[in-house]
Coordinates of C-alpha atoms and ligand atoms in Angstrom, one line a residue:
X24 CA 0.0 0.0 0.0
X25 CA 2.9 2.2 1.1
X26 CA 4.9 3.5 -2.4
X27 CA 7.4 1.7 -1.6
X28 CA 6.7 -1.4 -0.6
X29 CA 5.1 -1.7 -4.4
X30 CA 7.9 -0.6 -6.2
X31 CA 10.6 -3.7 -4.9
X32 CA 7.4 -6.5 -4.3
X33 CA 6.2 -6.0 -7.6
X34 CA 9.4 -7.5 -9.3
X35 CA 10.2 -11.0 -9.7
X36 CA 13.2 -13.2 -9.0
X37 CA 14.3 -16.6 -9.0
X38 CA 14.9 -18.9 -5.9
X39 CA 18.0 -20.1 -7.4
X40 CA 19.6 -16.8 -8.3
X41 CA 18.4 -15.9 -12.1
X42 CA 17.2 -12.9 -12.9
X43 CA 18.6 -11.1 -9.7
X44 CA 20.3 -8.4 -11.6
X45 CA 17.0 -7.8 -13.7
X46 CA 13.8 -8.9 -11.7
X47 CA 10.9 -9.5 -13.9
X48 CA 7.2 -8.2 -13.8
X49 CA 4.2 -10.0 -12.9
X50 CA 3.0 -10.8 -16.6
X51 CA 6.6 -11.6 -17.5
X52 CA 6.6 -14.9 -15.1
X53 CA 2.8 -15.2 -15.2
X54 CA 2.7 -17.4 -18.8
X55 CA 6.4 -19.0 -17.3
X56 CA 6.9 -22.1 -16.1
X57 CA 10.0 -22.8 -14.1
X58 CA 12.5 -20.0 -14.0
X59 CA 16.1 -20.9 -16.7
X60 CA 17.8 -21.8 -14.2
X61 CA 15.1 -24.6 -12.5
X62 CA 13.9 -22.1 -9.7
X63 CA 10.3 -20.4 -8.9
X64 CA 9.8 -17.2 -9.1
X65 CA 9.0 -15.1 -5.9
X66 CA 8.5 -11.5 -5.2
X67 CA 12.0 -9.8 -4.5
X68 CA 10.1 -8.7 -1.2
X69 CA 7.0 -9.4 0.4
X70 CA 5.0 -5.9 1.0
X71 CA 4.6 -5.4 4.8
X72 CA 1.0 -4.0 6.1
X73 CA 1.0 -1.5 8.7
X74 CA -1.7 -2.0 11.7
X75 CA -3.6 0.6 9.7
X76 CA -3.3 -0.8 6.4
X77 CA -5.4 -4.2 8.0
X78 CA -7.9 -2.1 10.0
X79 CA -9.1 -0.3 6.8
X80 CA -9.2 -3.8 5.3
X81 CA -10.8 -5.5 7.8
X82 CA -14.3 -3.8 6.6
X83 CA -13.7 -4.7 3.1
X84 CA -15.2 -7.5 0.6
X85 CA -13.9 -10.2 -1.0
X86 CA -13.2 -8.2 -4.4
X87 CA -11.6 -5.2 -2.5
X88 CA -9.4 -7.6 -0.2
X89 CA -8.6 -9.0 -3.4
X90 CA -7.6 -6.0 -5.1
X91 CA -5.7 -4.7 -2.1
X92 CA -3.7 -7.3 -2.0
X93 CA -3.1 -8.2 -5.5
X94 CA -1.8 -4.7 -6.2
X95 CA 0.7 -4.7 -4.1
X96 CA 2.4 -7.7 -6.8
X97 CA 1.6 -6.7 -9.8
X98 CA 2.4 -3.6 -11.4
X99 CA 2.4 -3.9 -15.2
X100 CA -1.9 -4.2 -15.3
X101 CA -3.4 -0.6 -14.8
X102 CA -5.7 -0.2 -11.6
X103 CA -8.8 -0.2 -13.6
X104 CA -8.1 -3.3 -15.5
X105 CA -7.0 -5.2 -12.1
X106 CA -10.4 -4.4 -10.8
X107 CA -12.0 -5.4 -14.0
X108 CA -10.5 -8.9 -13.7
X109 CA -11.4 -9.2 -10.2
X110 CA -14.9 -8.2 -10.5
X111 CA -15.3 -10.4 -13.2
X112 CA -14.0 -13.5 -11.3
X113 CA -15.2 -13.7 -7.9
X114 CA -18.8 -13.0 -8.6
X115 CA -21.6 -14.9 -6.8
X116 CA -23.0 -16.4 -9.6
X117 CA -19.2 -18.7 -9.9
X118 CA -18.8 -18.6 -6.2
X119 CA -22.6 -19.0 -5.1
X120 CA -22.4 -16.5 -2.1
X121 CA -20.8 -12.4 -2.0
X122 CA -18.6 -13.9 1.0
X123 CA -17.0 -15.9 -2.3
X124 CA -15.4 -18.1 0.8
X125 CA -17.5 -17.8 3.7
X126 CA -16.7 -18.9 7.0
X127 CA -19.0 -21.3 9.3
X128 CA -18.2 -21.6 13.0
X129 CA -18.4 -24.8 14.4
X130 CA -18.3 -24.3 17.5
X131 CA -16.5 -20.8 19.4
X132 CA -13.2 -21.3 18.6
X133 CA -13.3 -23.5 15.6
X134 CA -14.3 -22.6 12.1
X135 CA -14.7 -23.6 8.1
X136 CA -13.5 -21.5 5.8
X137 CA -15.6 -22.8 3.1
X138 CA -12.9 -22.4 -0.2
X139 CA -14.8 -24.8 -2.5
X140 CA -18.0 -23.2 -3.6
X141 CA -16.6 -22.7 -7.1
X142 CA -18.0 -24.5 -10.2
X143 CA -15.7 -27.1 -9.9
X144 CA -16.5 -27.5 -6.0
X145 CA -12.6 -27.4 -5.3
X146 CA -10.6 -24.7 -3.4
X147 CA -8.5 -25.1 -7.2
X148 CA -11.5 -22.7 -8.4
X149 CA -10.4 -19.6 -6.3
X150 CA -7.4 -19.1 -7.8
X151 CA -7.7 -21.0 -11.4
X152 CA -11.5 -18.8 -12.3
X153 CA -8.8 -15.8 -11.7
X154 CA -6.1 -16.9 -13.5
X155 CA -8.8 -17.9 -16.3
X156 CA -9.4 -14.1 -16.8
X157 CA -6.4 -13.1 -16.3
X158 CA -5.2 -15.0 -19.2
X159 CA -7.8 -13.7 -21.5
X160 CA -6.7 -10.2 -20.6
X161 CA -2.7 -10.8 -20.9
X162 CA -3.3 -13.1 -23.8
X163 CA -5.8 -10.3 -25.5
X164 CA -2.9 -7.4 -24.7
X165 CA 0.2 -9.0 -26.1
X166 CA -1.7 -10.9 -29.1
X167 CA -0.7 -13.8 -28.3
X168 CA -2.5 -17.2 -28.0
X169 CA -2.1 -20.2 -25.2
X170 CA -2.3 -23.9 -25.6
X171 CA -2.4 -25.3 -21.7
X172 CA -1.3 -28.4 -21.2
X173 CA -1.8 -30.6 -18.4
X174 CA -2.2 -34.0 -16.6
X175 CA -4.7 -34.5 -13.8
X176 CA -6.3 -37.6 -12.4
X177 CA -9.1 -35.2 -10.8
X178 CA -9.4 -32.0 -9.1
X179 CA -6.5 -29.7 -11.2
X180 CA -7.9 -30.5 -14.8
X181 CA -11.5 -29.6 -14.1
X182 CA -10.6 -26.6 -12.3
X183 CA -8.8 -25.7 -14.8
X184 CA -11.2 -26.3 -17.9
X185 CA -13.8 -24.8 -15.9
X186 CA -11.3 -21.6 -15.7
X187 CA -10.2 -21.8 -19.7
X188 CA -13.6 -22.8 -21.0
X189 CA -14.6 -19.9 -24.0
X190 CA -11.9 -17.6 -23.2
X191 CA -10.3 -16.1 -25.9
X192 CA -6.9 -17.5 -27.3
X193 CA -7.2 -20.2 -25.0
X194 CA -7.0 -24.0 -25.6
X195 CA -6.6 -26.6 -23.0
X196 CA -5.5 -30.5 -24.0
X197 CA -5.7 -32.1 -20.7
X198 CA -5.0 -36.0 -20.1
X199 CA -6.6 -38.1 -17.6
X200 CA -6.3 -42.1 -17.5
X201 CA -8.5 -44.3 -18.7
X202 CA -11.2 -44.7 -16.9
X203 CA -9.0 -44.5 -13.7
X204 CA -11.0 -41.2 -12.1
X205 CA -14.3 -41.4 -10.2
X206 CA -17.5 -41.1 -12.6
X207 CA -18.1 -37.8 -11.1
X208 CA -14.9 -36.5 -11.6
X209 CA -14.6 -37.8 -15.5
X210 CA -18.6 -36.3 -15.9
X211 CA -17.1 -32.8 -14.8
X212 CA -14.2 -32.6 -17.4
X213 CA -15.6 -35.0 -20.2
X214 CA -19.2 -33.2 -20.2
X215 CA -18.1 -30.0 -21.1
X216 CA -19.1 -29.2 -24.6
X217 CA -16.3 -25.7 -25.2
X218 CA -15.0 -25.7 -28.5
X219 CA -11.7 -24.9 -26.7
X220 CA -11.2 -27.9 -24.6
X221 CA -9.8 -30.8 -25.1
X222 CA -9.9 -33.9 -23.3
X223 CA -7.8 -36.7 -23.8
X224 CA -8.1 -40.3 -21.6
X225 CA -5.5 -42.0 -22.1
X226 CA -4.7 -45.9 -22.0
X227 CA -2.4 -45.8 -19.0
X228 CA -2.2 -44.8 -15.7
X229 CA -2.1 -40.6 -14.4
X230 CA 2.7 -41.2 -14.5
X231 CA 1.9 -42.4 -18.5
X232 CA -0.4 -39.1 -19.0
X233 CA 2.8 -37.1 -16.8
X234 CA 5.7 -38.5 -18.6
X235 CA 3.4 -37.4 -22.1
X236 CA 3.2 -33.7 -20.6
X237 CA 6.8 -33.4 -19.9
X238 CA 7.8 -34.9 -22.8
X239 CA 6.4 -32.4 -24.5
X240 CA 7.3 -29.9 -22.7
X241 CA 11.0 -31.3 -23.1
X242 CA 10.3 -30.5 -26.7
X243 CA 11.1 -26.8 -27.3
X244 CA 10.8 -26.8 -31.0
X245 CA 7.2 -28.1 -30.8
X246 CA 6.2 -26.6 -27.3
X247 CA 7.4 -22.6 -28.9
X248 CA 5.9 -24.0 -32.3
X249 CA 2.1 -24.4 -30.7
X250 CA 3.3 -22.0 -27.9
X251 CA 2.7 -24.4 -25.1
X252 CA 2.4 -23.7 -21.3
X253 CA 0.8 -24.5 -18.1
X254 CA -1.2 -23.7 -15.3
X255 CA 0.3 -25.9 -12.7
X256 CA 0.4 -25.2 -9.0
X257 CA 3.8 -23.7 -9.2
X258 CA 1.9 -20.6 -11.0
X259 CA 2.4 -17.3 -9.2
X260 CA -0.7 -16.0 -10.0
X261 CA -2.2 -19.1 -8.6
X262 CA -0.6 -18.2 -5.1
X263 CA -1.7 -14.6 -5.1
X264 CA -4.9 -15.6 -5.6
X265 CA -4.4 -18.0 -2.8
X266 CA -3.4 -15.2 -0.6
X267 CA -6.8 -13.3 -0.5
X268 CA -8.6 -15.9 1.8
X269 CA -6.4 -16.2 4.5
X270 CA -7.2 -12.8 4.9
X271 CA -10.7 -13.1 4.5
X272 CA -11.4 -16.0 7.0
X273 CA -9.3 -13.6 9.7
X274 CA -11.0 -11.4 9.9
X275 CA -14.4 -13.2 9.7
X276 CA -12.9 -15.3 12.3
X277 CA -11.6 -12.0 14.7
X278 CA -13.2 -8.7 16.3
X279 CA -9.8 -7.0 16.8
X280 CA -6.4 -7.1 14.8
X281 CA -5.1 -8.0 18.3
X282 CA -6.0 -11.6 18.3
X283 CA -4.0 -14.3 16.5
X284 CA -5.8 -17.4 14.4
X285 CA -4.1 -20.7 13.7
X286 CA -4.9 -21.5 10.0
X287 CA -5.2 -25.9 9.1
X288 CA -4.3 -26.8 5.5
X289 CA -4.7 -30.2 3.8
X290 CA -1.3 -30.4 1.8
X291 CA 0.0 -32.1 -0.9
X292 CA 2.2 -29.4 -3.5
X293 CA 2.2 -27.3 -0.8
X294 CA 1.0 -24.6 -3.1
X295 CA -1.8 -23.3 -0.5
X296 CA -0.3 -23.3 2.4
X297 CA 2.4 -21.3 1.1
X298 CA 0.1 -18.8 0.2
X299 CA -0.5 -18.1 3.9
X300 CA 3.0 -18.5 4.6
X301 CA 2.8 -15.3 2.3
X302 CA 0.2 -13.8 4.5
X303 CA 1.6 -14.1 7.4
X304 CA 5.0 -12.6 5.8
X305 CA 2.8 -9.2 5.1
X306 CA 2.2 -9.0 8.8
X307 CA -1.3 -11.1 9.2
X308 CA -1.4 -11.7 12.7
X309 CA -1.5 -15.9 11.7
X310 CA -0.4 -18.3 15.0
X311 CA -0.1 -21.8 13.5
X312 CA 0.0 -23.0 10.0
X313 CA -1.0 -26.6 10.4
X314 CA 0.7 -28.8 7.5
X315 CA -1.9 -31.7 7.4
X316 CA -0.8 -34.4 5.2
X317 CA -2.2 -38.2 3.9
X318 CA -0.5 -41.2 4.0
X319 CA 2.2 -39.2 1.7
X320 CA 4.4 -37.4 4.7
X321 CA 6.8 -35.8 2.8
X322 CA 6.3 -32.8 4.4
X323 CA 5.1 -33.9 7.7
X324 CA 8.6 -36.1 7.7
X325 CA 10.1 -32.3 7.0
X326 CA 8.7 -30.4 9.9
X327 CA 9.0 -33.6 12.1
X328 CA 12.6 -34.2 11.6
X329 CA 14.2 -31.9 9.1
X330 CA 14.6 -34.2 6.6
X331 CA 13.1 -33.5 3.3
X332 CA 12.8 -36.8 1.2
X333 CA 10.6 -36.7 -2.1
X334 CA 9.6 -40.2 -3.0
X335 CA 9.8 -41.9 -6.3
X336 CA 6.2 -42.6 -7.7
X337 CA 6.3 -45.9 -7.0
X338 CA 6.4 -45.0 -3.2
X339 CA 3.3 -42.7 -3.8
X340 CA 0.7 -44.5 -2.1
X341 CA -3.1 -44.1 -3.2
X342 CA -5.2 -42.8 -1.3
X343 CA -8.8 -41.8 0.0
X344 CA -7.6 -38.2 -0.4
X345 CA -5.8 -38.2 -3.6
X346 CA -5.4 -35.0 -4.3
X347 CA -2.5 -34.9 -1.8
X348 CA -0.8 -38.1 -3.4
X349 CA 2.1 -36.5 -4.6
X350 CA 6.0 -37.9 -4.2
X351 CA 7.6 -33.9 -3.8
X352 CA 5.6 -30.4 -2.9
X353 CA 6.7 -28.5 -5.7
X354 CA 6.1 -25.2 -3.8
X355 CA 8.5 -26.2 -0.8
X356 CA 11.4 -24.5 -2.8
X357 CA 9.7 -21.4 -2.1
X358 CA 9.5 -21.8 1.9
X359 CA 12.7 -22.5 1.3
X360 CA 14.4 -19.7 0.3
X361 CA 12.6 -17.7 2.9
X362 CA 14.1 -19.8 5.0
X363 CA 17.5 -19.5 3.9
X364 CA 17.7 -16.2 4.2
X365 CA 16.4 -15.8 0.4
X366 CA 19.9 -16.1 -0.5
X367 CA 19.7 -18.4 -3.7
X368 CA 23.5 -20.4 -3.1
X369 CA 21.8 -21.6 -0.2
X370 CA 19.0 -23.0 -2.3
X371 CA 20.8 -24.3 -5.0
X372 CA 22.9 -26.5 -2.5
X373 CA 20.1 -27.8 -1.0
X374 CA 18.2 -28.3 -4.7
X375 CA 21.6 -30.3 -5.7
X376 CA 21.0 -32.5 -2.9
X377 CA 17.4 -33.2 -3.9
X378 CA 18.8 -34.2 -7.2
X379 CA 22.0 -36.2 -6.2
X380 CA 21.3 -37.7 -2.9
X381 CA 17.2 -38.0 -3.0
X382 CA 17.1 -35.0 -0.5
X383 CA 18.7 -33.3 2.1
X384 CA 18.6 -33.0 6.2
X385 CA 18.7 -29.8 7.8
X386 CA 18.2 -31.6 11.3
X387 CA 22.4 -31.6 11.1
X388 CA 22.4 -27.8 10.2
X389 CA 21.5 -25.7 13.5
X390 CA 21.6 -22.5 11.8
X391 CA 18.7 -23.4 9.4
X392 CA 17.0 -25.4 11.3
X393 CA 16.8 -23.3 13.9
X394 CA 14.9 -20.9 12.6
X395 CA 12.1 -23.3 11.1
X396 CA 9.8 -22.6 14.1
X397 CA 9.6 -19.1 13.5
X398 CA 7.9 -19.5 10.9
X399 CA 5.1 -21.0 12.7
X400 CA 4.4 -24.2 10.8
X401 CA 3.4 -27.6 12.4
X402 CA 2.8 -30.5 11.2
X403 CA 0.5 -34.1 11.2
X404 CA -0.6 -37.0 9.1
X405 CA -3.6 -38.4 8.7
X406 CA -5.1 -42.0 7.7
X407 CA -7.8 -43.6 5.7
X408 CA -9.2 -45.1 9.2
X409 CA -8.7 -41.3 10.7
X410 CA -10.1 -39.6 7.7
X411 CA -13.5 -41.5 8.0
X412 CA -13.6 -40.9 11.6
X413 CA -13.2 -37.3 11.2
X414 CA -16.0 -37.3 8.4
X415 CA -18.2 -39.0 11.0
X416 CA -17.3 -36.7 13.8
X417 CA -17.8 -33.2 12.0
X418 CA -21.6 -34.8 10.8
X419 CA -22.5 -35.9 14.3
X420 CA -21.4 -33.2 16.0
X421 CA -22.2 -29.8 13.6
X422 CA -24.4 -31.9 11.3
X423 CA -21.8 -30.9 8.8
X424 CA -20.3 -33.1 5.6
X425 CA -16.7 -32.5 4.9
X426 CA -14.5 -33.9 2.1
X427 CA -11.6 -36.4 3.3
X428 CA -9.4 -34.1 2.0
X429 CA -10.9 -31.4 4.6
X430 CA -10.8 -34.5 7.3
X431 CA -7.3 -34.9 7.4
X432 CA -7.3 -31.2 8.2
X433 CA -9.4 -31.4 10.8
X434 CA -7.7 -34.7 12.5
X435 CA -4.4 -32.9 12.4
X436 CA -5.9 -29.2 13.1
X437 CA -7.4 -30.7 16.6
X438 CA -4.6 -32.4 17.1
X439 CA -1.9 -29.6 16.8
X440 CA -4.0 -26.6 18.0
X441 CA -3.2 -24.2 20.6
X442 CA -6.5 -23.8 22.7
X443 CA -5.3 -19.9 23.1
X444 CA -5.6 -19.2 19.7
X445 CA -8.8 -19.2 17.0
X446 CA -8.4 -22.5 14.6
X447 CA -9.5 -22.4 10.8
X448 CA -9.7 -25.5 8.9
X449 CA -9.6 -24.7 5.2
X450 CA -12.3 -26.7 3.1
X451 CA -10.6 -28.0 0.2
X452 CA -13.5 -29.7 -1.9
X453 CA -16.8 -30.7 -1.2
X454 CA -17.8 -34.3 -0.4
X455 CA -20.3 -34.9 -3.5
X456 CA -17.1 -35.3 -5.6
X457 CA -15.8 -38.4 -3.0
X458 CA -19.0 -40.3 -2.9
X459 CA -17.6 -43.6 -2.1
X460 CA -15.9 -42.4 1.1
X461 CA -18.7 -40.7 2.6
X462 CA -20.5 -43.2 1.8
X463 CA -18.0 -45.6 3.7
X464 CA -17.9 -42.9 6.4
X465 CA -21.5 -42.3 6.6
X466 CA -23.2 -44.6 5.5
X467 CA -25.2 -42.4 3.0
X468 CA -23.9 -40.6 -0.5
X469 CA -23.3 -37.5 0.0
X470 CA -25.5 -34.3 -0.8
X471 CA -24.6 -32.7 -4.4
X472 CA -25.3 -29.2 -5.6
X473 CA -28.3 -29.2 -7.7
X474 CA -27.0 -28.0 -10.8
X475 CA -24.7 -31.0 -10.8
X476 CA -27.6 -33.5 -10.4
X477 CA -27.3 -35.9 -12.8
X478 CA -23.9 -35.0 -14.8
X479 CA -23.4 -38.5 -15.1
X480 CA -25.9 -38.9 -18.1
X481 CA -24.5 -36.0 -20.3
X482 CA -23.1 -36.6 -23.3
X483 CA -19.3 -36.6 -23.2
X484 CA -16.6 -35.1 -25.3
X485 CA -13.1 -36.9 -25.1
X486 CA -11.3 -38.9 -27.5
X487 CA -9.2 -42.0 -26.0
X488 CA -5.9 -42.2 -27.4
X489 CA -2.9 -44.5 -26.6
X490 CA 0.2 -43.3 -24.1
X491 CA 2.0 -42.3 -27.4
X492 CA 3.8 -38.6 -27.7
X493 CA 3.2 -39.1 -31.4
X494 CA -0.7 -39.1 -31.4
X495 CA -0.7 -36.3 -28.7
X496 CA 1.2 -34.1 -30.9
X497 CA -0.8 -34.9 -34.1
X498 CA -3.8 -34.4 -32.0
X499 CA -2.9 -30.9 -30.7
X500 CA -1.6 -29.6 -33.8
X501 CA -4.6 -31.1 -35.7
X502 CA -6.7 -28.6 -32.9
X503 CA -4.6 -25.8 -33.5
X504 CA -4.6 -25.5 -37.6
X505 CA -7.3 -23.6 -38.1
X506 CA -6.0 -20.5 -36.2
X507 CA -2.5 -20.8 -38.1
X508 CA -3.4 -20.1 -41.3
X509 CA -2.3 -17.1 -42.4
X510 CA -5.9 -16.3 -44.4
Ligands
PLP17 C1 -5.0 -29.7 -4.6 C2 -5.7 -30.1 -3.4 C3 -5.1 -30.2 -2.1 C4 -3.6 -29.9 -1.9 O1 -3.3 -28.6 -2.1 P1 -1.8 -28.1 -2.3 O2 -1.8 -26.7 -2.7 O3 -1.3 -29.0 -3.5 O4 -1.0 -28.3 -1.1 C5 -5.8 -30.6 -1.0 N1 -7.2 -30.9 -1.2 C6 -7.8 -30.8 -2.4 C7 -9.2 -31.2 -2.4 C8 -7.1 -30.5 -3.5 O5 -7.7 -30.4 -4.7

């Protein structure tokens, strides 16, 4: 908010040292992937927000939060058109209420920051609807046009068609496997009838549709030719978006900016807690952040012990909350370099040991180590046996269905908690698109928003295609012809 706060947050660096001597703008890294030299881009500085600053936005909606806050890292989009994108995007029509993440108390205390209201009914929504506009507008400015590719075996590619669907020089080609998602989940993507999506199940499982995405992306000849990118949870913009509902649920959750609230996040790329990390780098008065993870503890074995330990995919275990089955959090690189005192050698070391020795032990180093608790993370894991105990806990006692994603928040969010201090859980998805474990939890399916009654029956749009680079590529260039002639 402060002039000068804008003027060094606003630019861009890598975490592993490119681009120091010229930071980049936002709309410069917002269409990037990976930084040249393997990093992730963060802000040269996080803005700081002076006690006045949050009691002028404690009064404000979710657009002018939004705004607020956005502004402060991006600096190459004029006020007006900021505010255009952001009234566009968090509208109650795609959000279903003003609040656009409301929060429900449980009981004093305790509270659900309800994140998943979006049309995909996943948390993803919030910041992929934004970046969906965004696009449009950036896209629009420089002329250019977008092909996104992705992988997802369920919540990511939905989101993200949802966000891309009839936007201008936009396509999406996303692969899913074979008849390996839930028939909700495969209904969402494969019903969507957009000229500019593309959905492609593949014969193989979700590594096969992976190892096709990177291959191509390996590919610079063809990935520049059909200019290529992605919108995966190492985005920026996806982060900032992230941002805005930390604040949000604070001060829904608080009467003064006295009081502190501990925040619990269901983890897996580690891509939204980070994004309170963030806010409580600008000064929001955040206690706790509780890291809750599955079955797949890579990053509850990091705040446990120090060790950091991706696994290889055939140690990712499969799970009732599989949107946090991943092997590494691609996001941790960020915390990181906050850690290290942002100096990039530091991360580079420690990135070189992910690489050459499977990962790296900072239990041995005190000075780095040492500083993790400032930070305020904690950590827990959570089980399949847990998970459906939590579900049935939160219905009996606040006759409330949660997701198992949300569950594993909860379990390790009760666990962990301070009893001085407020405690959010952050709803990640809703339970209608994880039928079979309410059902297993409760006994019943659960409820569904009525405009997704029956999206099982619609006709579907999705061509099946063998795990071969070759047909992908003849597919996507087949899709992109039209627009390349020069008529
Ligand atoms: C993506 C996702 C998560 C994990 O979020 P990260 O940002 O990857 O840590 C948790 N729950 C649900 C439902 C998700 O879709």
């Amino acid at each position: 908010m402060s002039p000068s706060n804008t003027l060094t947050s606003a630019r861009y660096v890598s975490t592993r040292g490119a681009d120091a001597e010229a930071p980049k703008r936002f709309c410069e890294i917002l269409l990037e992937g990976l930084a040249t030299d393997g990093g992730l881009y963060v802000p040269q500085s996080y803005p700081t927000l002076s006690p006045e600053d949050l009691e002028r936005m404690r009064g404000m909606n979710y657009r002018d939060l939004a705004f607020t806050i956005m502004s402060l890292y991006i600096d190459d989009i004029s006020s007006e058109d900021l505010r255009q994108i952001i009234d566009r995007t968090y509208t109650t029509q795609a959000f279903g209420s003003d609040d656009i993440t409301p929060l429900v108390q449980l009981e004093p205390g305790l509270h659900l920051l309800k994140c998943s209201n979006g049309p995909t009914l996943a948390f993803k929504d919030v910041a992929m609807q934004f970046l969906g506009h965004l696009f449009e507008f950036v896209l629009a400015r420089e002329g250019r046009e977008l092909n996104i590719l992705g992988a997802t075996s369920g919540d990511t590619g939905s989101a993200a068609e949802y966000a891309m669907k009839s936007k201008q020089g936009i396509r999406v080609f996303m692969l899913s496997p074979y008849g390996k998602m839930s028939k909700f989940q495969a209904a969402q993507m494969y019903s969507l009838q957009d000229a500019n999506i593309h959905n492609f199940a593949v014969e193989g499982v979700f590594d096969d549709c992976q190892d096709m995405v990177k291959a191509i992306s390996n590919d610079l000849g063809f990935k520049s030719m059909y200019r290529i990118g992605a919108v995966n949870s190492i985005n920026w913009g996806r982060i900032l978006a992230q941002v805005v509902y930390y604040f949000k649920g604070y001060f829904a959750a608080t009467q003064s900016n006295d009081e502190k609230v501990s925040f619990a996040v269901p983890s897996g790329n580690f891509g939204n807690v980070l994004a309170g990390h963030v806010a409580r780098m600008m000064g929001l008065p955040i206690k706790q952040l509780i890291v809750a993870t599955n079955e797949n503890d890579v990053l509850d074995e990091f705040f446990k012990t120090g060790r950091y330990r991706p696994r290889q995919s055939a140690e990712t275990r499969q799970t009732s909350s599989p949107s946090m089955d991943i092997s590494k959090a691609s996001n941790f690189e960020r915390f990181l370099f906050d850690l290290a005192w942002r100096d990039p050698a530091v991360v580079r070391e420690l990135m070189q040991k992910v690489d050459h020795e499977g990962g790296f032990d900072l239990s041995t180093c005190d000075q780095l180590w040492g500083r993790v608790p400032k930070f305020g993370f904690a950590s827990g894991r959570s089980t399949h046996a847990a998970r459906l105990e939590g579900i049935k806990a939160v219905a009996s006692r606040y006759g409330i269905e949660i997701d198992p994603h949300t569950a594993d928040g909860y379990n390790v969010g009760l666990t962990l908690r301070e009893p001085s201090n407020q405690l959010i859980l952050l709803e990640t998805a809703l339970p209608a698109k994880f039928a079979d474990t309410i059902q297993e939890a409760l006994g019943k399916q659960p409820s569904r928003p009525a405009a997704l009654a029956g999206i099982e029956a619609l006709p579907q749009r999705v061509a099946v295609i063998p795990a071969s680079i070759e047909r992908l590529k003849e597919a996507i260039s087949r899709a992109c012809a039209p627009l390349d002639r020069n008529d």
